[in-house]
Short mmCIF file of C-alpha atoms and ligand atoms in Angstrom, two decimals:
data_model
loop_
_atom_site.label_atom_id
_atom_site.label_comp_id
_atom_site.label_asym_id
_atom_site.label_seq_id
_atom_site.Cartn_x
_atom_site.Cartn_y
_atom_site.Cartn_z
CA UNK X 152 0.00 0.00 0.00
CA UNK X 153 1.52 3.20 -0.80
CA UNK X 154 2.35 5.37 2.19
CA UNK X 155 4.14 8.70 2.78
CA UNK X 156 4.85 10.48 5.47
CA UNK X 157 4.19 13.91 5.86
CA UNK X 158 6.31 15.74 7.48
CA UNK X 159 4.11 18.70 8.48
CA UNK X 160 1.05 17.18 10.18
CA UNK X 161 2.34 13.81 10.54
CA UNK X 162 0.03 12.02 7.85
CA UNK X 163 0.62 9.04 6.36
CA UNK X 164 -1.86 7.86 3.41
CA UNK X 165 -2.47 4.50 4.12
CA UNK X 166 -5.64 3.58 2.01
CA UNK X 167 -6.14 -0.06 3.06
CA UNK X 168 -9.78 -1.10 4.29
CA UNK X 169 -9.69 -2.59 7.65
CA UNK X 170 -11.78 -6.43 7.41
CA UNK X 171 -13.43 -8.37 9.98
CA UNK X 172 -11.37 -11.65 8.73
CA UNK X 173 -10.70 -13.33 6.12
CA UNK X 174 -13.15 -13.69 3.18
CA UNK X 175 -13.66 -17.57 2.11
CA UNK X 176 -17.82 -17.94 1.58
CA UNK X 177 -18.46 -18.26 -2.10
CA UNK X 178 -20.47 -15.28 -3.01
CA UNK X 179 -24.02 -16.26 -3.89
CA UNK X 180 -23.72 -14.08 -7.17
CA UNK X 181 -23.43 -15.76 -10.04
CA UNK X 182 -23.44 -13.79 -12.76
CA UNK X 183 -20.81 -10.99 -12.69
CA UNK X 184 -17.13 -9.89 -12.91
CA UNK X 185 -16.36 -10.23 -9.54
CA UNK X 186 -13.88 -7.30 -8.39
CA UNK X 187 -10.44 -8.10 -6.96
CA UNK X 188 -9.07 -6.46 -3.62
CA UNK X 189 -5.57 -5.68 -5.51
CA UNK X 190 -7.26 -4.13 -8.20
CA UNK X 191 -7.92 -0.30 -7.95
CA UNK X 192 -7.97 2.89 -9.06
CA UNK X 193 -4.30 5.11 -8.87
CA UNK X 194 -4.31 8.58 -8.74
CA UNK X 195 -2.32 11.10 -7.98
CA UNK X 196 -3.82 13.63 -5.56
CA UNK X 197 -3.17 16.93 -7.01
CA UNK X 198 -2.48 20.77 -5.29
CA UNK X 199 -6.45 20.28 -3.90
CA UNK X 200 -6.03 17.47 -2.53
CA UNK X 201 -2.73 18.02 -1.24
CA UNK X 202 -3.44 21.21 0.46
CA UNK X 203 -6.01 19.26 2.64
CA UNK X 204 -2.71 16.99 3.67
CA UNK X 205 -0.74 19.93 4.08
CA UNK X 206 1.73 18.21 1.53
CA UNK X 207 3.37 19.61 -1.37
CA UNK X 208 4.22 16.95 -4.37
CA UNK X 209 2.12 14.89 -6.32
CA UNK X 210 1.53 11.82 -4.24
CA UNK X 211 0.70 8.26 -5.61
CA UNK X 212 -2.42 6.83 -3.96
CA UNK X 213 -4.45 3.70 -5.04
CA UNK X 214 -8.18 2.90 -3.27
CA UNK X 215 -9.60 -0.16 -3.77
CA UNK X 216 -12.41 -0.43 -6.12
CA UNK X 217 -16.05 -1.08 -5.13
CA UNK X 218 -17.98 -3.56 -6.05
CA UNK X 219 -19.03 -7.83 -5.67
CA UNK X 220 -16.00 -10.19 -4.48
CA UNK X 221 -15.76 -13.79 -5.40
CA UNK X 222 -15.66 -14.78 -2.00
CA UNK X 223 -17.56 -12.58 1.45
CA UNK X 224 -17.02 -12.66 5.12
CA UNK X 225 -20.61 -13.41 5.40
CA UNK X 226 -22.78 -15.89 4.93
CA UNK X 227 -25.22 -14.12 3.65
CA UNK X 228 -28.53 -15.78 4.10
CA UNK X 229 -27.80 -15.59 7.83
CA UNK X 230 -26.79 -12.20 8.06
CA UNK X 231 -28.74 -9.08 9.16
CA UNK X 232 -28.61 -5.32 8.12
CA UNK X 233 -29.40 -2.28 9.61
CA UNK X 234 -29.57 1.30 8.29
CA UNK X 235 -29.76 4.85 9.78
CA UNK X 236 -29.61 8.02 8.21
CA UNK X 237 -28.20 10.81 10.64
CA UNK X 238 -27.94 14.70 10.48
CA UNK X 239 -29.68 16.99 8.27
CA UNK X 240 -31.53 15.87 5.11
CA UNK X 241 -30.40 15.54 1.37
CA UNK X 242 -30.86 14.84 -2.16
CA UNK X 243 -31.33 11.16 -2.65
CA UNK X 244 -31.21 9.70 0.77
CA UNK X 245 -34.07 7.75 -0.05
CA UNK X 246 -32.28 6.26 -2.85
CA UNK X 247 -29.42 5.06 -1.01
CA UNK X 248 -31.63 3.11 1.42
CA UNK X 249 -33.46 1.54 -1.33
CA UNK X 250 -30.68 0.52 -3.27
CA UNK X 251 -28.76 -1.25 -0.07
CA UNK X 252 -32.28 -2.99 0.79
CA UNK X 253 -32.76 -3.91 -2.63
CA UNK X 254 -28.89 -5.01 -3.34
CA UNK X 255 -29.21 -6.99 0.14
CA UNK X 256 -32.42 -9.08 -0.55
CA UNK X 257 -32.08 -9.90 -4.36
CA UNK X 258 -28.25 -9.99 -4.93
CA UNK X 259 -27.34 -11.52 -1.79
CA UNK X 260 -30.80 -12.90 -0.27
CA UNK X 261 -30.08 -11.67 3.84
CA UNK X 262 -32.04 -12.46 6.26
CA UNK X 263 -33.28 -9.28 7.15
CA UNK X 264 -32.74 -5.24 6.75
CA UNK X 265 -33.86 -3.19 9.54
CA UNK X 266 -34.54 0.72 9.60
CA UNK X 267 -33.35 2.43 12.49
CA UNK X 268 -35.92 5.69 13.10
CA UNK X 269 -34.81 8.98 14.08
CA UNK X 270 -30.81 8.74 13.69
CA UNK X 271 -28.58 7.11 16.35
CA UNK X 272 -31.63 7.77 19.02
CA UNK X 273 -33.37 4.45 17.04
CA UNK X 274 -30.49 2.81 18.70
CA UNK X 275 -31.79 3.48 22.28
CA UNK X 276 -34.44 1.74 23.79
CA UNK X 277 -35.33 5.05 26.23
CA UNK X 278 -36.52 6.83 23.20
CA UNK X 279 -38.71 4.22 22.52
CA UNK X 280 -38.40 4.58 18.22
CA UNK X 281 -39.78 1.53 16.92
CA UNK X 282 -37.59 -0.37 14.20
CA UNK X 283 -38.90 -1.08 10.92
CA UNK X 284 -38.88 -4.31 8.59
CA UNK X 285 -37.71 -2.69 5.10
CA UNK X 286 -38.08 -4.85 2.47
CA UNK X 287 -38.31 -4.73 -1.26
CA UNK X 288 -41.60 -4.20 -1.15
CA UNK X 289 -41.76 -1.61 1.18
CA UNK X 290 -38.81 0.60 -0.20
CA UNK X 291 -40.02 0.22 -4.06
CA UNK X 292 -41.26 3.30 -4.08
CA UNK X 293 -39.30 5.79 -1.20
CA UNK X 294 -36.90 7.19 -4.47
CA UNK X 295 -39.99 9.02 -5.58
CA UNK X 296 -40.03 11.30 -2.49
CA UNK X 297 -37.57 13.86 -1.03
CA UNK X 298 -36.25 13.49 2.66
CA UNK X 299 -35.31 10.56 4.81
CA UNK X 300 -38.41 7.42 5.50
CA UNK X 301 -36.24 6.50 8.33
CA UNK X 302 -36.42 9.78 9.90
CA UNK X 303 -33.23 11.80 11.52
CA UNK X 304 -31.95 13.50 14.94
CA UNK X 305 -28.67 15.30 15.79
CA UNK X 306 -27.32 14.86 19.15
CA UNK X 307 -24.83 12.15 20.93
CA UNK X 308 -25.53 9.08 21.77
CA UNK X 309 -22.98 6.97 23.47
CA UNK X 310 -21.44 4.65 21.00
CA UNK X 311 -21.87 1.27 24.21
CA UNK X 312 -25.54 1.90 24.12
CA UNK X 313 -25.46 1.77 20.35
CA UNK X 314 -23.41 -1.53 20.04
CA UNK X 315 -25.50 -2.90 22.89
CA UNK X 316 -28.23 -2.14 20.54
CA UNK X 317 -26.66 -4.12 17.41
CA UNK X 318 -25.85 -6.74 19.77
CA UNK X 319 -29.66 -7.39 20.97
CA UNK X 320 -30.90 -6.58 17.42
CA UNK X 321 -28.00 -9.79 15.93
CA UNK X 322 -27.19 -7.20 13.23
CA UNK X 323 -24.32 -7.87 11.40
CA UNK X 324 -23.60 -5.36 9.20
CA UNK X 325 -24.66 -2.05 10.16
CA UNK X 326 -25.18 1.13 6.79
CA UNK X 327 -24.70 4.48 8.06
CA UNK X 328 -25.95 7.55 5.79
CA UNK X 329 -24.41 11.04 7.36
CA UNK X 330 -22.30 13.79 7.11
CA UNK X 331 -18.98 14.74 8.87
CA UNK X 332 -20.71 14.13 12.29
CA UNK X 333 -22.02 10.90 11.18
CA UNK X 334 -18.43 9.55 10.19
CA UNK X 335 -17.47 10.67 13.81
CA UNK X 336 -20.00 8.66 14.74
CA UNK X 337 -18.98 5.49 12.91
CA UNK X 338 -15.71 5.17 13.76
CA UNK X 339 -16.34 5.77 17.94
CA UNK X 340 -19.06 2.71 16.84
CA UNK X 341 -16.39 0.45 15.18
CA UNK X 342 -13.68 1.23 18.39
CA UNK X 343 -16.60 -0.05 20.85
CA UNK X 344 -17.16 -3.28 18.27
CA UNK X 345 -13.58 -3.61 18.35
CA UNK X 346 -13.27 -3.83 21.72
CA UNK X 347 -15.86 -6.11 22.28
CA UNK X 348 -13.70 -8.21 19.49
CA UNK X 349 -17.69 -8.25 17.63
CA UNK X 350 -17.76 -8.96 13.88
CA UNK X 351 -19.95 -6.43 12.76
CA UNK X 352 -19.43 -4.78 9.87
CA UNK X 353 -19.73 -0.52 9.53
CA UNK X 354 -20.15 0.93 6.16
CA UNK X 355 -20.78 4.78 5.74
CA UNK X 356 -21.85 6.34 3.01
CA UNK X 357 -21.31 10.02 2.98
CA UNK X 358 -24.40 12.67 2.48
CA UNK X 359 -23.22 16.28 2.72
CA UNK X 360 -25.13 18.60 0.86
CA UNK X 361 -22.68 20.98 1.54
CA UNK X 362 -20.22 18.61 -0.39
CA UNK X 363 -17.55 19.28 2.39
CA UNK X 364 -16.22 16.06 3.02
CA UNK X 365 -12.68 15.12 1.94
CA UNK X 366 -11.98 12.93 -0.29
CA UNK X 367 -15.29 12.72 -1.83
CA UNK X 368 -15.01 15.34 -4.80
CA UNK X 369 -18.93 15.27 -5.12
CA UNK X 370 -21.08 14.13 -2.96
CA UNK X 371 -24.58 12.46 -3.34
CA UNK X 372 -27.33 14.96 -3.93
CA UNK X 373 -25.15 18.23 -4.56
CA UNK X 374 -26.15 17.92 -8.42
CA UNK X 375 -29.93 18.20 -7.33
CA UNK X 376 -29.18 21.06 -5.12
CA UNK X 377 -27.42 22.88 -7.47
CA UNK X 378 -29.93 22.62 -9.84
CA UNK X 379 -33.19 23.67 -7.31
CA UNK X 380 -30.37 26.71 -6.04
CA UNK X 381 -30.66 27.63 -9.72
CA UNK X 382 -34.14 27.84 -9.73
CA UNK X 383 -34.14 30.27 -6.92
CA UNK X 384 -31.19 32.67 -8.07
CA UNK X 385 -33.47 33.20 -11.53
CA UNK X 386 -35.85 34.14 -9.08
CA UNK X 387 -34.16 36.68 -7.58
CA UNK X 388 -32.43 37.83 -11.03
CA UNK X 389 -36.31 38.53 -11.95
CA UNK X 390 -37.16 39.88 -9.01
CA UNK X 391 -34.26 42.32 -9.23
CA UNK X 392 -34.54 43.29 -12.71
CA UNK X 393 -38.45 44.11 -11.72
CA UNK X 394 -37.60 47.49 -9.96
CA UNK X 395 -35.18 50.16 -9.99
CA UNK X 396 -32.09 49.32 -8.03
CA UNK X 397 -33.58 45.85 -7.38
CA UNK X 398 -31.79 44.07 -4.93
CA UNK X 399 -32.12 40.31 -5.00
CA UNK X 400 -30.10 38.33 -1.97
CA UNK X 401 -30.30 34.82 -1.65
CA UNK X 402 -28.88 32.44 1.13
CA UNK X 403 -27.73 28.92 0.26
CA UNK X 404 -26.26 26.31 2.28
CA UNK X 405 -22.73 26.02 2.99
CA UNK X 406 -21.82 25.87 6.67
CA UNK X 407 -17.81 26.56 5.86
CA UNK X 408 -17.55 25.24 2.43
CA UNK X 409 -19.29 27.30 0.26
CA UNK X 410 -19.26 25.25 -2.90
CA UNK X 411 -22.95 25.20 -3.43
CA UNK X 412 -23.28 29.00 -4.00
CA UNK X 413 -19.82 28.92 -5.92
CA UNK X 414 -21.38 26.14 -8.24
CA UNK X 415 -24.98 27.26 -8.48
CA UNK X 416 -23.56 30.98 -9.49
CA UNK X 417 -21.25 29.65 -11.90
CA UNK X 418 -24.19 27.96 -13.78
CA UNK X 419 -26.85 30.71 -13.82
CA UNK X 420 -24.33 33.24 -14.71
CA UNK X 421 -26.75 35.98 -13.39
CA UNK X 422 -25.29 36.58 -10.01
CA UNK X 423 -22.93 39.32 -9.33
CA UNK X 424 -21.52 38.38 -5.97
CA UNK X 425 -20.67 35.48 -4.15
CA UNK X 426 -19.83 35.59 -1.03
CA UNK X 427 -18.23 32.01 0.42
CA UNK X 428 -16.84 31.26 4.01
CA UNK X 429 -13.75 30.73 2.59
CA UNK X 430 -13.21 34.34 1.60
CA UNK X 431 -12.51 37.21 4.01
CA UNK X 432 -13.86 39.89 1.70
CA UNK X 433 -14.70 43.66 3.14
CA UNK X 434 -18.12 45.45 2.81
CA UNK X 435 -16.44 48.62 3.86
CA UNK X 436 -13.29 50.49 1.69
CA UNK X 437 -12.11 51.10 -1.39
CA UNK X 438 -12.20 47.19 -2.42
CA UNK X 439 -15.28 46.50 -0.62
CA UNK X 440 -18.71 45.02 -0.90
CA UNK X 441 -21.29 47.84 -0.38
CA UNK X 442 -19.19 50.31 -2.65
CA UNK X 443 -19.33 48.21 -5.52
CA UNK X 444 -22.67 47.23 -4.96
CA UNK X 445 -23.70 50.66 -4.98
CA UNK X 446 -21.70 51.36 -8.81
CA UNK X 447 -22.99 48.22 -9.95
CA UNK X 448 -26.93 49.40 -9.12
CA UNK X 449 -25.46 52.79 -11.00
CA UNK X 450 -24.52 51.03 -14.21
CA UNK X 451 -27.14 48.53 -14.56
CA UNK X 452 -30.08 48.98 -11.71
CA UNK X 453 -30.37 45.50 -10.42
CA UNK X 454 -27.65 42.95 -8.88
CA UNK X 455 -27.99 39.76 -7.59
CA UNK X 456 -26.23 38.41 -4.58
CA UNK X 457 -25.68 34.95 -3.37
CA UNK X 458 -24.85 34.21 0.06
CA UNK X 459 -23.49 31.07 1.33
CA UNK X 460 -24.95 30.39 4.95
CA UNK X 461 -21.20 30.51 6.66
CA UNK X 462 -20.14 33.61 4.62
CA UNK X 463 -18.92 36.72 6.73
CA UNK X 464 -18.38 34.79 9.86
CA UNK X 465 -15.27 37.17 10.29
CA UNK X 466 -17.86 39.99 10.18
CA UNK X 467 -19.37 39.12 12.96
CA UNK X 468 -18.74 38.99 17.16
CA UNK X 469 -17.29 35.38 17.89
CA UNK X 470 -20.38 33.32 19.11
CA UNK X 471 -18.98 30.11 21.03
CA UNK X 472 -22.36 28.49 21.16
CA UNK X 473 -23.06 24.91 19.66
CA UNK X 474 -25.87 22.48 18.81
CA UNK X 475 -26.46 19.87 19.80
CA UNK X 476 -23.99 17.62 17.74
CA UNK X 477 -21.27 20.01 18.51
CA UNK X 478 -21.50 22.13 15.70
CA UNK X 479 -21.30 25.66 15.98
CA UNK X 480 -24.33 27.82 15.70
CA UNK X 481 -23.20 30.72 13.06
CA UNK X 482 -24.57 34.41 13.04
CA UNK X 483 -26.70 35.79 10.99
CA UNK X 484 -24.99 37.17 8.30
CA UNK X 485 -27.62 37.94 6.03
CA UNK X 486 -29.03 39.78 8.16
CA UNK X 487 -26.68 41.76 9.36
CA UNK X 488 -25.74 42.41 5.36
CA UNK X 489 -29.16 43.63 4.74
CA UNK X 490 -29.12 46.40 7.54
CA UNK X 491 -25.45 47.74 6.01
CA UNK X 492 -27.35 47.66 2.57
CA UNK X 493 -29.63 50.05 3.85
CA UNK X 494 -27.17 51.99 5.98
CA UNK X 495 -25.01 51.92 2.77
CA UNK X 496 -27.21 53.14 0.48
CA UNK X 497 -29.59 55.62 2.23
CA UNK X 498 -26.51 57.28 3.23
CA UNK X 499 -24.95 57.65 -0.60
CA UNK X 500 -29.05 58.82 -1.18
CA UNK X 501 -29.60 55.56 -3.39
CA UNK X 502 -32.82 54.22 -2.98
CA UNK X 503 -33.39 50.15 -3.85
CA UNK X 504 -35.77 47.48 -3.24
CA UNK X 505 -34.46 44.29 -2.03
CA UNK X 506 -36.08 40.79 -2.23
CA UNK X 507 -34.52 38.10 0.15
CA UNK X 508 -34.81 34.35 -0.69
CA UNK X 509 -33.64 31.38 1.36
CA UNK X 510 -34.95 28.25 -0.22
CA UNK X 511 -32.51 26.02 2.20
CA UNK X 512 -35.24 23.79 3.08
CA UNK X 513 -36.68 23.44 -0.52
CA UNK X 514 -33.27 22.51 -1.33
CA UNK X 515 -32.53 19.92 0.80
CA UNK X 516 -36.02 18.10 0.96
CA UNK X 517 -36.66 17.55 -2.97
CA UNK X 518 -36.24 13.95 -4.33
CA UNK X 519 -33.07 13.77 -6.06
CA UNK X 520 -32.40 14.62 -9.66
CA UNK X 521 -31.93 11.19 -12.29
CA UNK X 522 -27.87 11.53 -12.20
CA UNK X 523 -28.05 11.99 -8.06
CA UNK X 524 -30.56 9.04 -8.25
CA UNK X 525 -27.74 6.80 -10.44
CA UNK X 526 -25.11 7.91 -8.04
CA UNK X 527 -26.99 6.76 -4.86
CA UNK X 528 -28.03 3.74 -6.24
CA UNK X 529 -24.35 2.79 -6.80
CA UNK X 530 -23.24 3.99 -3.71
CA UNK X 531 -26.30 1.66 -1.98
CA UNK X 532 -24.79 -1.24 -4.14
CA UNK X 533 -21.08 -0.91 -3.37
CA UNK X 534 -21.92 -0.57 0.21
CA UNK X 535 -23.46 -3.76 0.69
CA UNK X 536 -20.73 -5.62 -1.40
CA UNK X 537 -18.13 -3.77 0.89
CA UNK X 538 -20.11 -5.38 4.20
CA UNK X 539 -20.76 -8.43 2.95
CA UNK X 540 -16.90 -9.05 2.15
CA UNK X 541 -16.93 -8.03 6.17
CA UNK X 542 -14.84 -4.79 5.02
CA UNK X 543 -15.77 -2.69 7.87
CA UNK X 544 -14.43 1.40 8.95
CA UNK X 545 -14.94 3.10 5.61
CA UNK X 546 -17.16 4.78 3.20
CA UNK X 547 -17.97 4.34 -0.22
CA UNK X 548 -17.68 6.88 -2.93
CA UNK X 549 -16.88 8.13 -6.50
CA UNK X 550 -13.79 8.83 -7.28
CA UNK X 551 -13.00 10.27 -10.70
CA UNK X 552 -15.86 8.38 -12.22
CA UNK X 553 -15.01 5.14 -10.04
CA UNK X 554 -16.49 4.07 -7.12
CA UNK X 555 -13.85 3.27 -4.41
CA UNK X 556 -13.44 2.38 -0.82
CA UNK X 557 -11.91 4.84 1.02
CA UNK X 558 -10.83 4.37 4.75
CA UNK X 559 -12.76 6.04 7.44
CA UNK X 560 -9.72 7.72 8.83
CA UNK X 561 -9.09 9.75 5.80
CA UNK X 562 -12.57 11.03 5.43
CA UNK X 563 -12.80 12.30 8.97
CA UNK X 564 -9.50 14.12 9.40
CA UNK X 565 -10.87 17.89 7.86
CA UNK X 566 -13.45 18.92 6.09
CA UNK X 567 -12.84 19.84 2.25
CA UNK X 568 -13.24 23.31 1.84
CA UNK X 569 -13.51 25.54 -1.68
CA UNK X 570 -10.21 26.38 -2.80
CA UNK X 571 -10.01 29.87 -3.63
CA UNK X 572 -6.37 29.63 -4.97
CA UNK X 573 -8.11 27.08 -7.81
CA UNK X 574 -8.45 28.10 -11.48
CA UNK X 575 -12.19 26.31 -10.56
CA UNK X 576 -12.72 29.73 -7.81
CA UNK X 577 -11.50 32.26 -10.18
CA UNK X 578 -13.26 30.98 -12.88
CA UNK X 579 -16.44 31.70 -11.01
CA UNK X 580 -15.46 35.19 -9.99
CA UNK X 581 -14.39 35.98 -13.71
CA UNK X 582 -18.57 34.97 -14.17
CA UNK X 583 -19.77 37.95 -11.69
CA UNK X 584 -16.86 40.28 -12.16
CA UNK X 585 -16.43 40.86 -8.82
CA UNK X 586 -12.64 40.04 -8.59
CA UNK X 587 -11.60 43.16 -7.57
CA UNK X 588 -13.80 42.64 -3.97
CA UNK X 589 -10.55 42.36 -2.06
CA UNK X 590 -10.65 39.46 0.11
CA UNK X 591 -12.14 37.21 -2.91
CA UNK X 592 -8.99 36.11 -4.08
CA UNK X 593 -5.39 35.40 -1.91
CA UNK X 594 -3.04 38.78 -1.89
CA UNK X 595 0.08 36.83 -3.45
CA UNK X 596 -2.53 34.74 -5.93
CA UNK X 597 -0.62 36.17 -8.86
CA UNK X 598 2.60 34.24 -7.54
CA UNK X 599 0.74 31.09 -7.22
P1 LIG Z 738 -24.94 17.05 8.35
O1 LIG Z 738 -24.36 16.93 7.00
O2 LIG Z 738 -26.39 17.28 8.28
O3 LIG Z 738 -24.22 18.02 9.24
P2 LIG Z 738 -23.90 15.14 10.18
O4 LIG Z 738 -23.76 13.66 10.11
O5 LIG Z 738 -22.62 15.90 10.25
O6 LIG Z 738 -24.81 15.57 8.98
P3 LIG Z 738 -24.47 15.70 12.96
O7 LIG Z 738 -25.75 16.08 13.61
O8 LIG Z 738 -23.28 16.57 13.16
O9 LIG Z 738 -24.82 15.54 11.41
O10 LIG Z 738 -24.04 14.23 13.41
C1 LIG Z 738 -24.89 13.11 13.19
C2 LIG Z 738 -24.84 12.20 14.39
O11 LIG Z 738 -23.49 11.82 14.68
C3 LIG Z 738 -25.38 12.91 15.62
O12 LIG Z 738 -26.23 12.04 16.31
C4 LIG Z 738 -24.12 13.28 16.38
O13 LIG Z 738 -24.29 13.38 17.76
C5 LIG Z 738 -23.17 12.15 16.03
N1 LIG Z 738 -21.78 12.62 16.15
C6 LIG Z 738 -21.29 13.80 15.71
N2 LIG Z 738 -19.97 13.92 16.01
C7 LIG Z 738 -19.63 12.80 16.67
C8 LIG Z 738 -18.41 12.31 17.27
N3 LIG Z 738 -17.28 13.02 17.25
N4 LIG Z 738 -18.44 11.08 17.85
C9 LIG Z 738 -19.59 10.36 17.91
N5 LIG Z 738 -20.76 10.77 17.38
C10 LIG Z 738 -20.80 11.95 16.77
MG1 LIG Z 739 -22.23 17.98 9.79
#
């Protein structure tokens, strides 16, 4: 396996997927090319990549592909599944359950697939969540409809309870569909099987509409948000052109990766500012926001601004407080942008309309779009031929048009954030023309 130490953080890539044992029960599928654990797909991770490691060369890495083995851990008709689905809802969720209960029953005929309700809470009795049967029959149709059927929560839950849970429950592989959090969650799960020297297998599969976990270049259902962000940033491009000085804001997701609002403005090509986390642009001076707002309203008497929901957290008074997974609750940014607007203006005597839009939780609750929908349902496949070959402490995902295993460990170290030295980031500000908004772009970026 290819490994390098890096000097800097002390990170070695090391992409080999842990296993509960060794794999010797012929697989019940009979009919396919049956993928090989030495087989993969080599790449070398580039400058974005990189830059997440804290590394500076090319480096050779190889994940193992996804996909059926000759010969499984499990013995399948004896072995149980569970699902959950944790954190905050998604593009395609749906999907992914129905293509894990669907791979599980017809490809590899299990003895049962179990729907945890509400997130990890399903795991703990006190709650008092009932689990479901799912079955072919009743996930056939989930795909049609937005949102999670298992339900979701936020919060801890401590990771003994939870394997006491799969214990009682005799589940031996167990599918978890989350975010960041959720992968947290996974791995404090597989140290508590571990310990109890268990074999239970953990697969998760990564949902971040925010698409702001590393590794995973695109994540399930950011395609379908994109395109519903769209529909709401023509929205306010109408609403903006539809009176003098019309202001249209809108707020999209993007806790502190902003590549949602960086995509979605790229496509519609109507915006005129973007404002990311990852940039620690100005609204005051020479170079800053509310000045060129104000020429641009001059020139052409509308402008559209897109906000992504961690943007101008440097704006703001440090707020320390947290949910109740641990993240951190951000400030209001829009709001605060809208009351300098108005300052802003009203004091240069420039008088506007503005129209805010925050279509958030349209976004995240529609069903997913057909090439989210063909993603999922690989990612539901591989996952279930990665746990039933009793691979265990990773997630599945695609990888430059390949789906791969990739080790938990790697996925959880930091969360992939929008590179704003990338050709990708300037691109996007060359499409509003607001590269002069200092802050947008890196003072040496020239050099780079
Ligand atoms: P989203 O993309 O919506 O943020 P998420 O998976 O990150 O999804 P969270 O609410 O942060 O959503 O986490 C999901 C679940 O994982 C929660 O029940 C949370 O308590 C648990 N979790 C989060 N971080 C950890 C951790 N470090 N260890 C164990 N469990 C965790
Ligand atoms: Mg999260």
């Amino acid at each position: 396996m290819p490994k390098r130490k890096n000097a800097e953080s002390n990170f070695s890539i090391d992409t080999t997927i842990p296993t509960l044992g060794n794999a010797k029960i012929p697989s019940p599928i009979s009919f396919c090319r049956f993928e090989d654990d030495e087989k993969g797909l080599s790449v070398f991770l580039d400058r974005e990549f990189l830059e997440e490691l804290g590394d500076e060369e090319p480096i050779p890495i190889r994940f193992e592909s996804a996909g059926p083995r000759r010969h499984l851990f499990f013995d399948t008709s004896k072995t149980k599944c569970a699902i959950v689905t944790c954190g905050g809802l998604c593009p395609g969720i749906n999907d992914v359950i129905r293509a894990i209960v669907m791979e599980a029953y017809h490809n590899y005929n299990v003895a049962g697939v179990m729907g945890i309700r509400y997130g990890l809470e399903g795991f703990i009795p006190k709650y008092g969540h009932e689990i479901v049967e799912l079955t072919p029959d009743s996930v056939s149709n989930i795909h049609q409809f937005g949102g999670t059927v298992l339900g979701s929560s936020r919060g801890p839950q401590n990771p003994e309870d939870i394997v006491d849970a799969l214990e009682r429950m005799n589940v031996n592989c167990l599918f978890m569909i989350g975010g960041d959090g959720t992968m947290k969650a996974v791995k404090s799960i597989v140290a508590e099987i571990t310990k109890r020297n268990l074999k239970i297998a953990v697969i998760g599969i990564p949902k971040t509409i925010d698409n702001d976990i590393s590794f995973i270049p695109q994540s399930f259902g950011f395609e379908t948000a994109v395109d519903k962000a769209t529909e709401a940033i023509s929205c306010a491009h109408t609403e903006a052109q539809g009176a003098m000085n019309g202001i249209g804001l809108v707020k999209l997701m993007g806790r502190e990766s902003g590549f949602i609002a960086a995509q979605s403005t790229f496509s519609i090509k109507e915006v005129n500012f973007v404002l990311i986390p990852e940039t620690r642009f100005e609204l005051d001076g020479e170079n800053g926001l509310l000045p060129a707002l104000a020429d641009r309203l001059k020139r052409r008497k509308h402008a559209v601004i897109v906000v992504a929901e961690g943007a101008g957290q440097h704006l703001m008074s440090t707020n320390k407080a947290t949910d109740i997974s641990g993240n951190p609750v951000l400030g209001d940014f829009t709001t605060l942008l809208k009351d300098r607007i108005k300052e802003y203006l009203s004091n240069v005597g420039m008088p506007y309309t503005l129209k805010y839009i925050d279509p958030s939780y349209i976004i995240r609750s529609v069903p997913a779009n057909a090439n989210d929908r063909i993603y999922c349902g690989l990612l539901g496949q591989s996952a279930v031929h990665a746990a039933m070959a009793g691979k265990t402490s990773m997630v599945v995902s695609k990888l430059m048009d390949r789906y791969v295993h990739i080790p938990l460990d790697l996925v959880t170290r930091k969360r992939r954030t929008l590179n704003i030295h990338s050709d990708y980031w300037r691109a996007v500000l060359e499409s509003t023309g607001q590269s002069a908004l200092r802050g947008m772009v890196p003072d040496n970026y020239c050099e780079l």
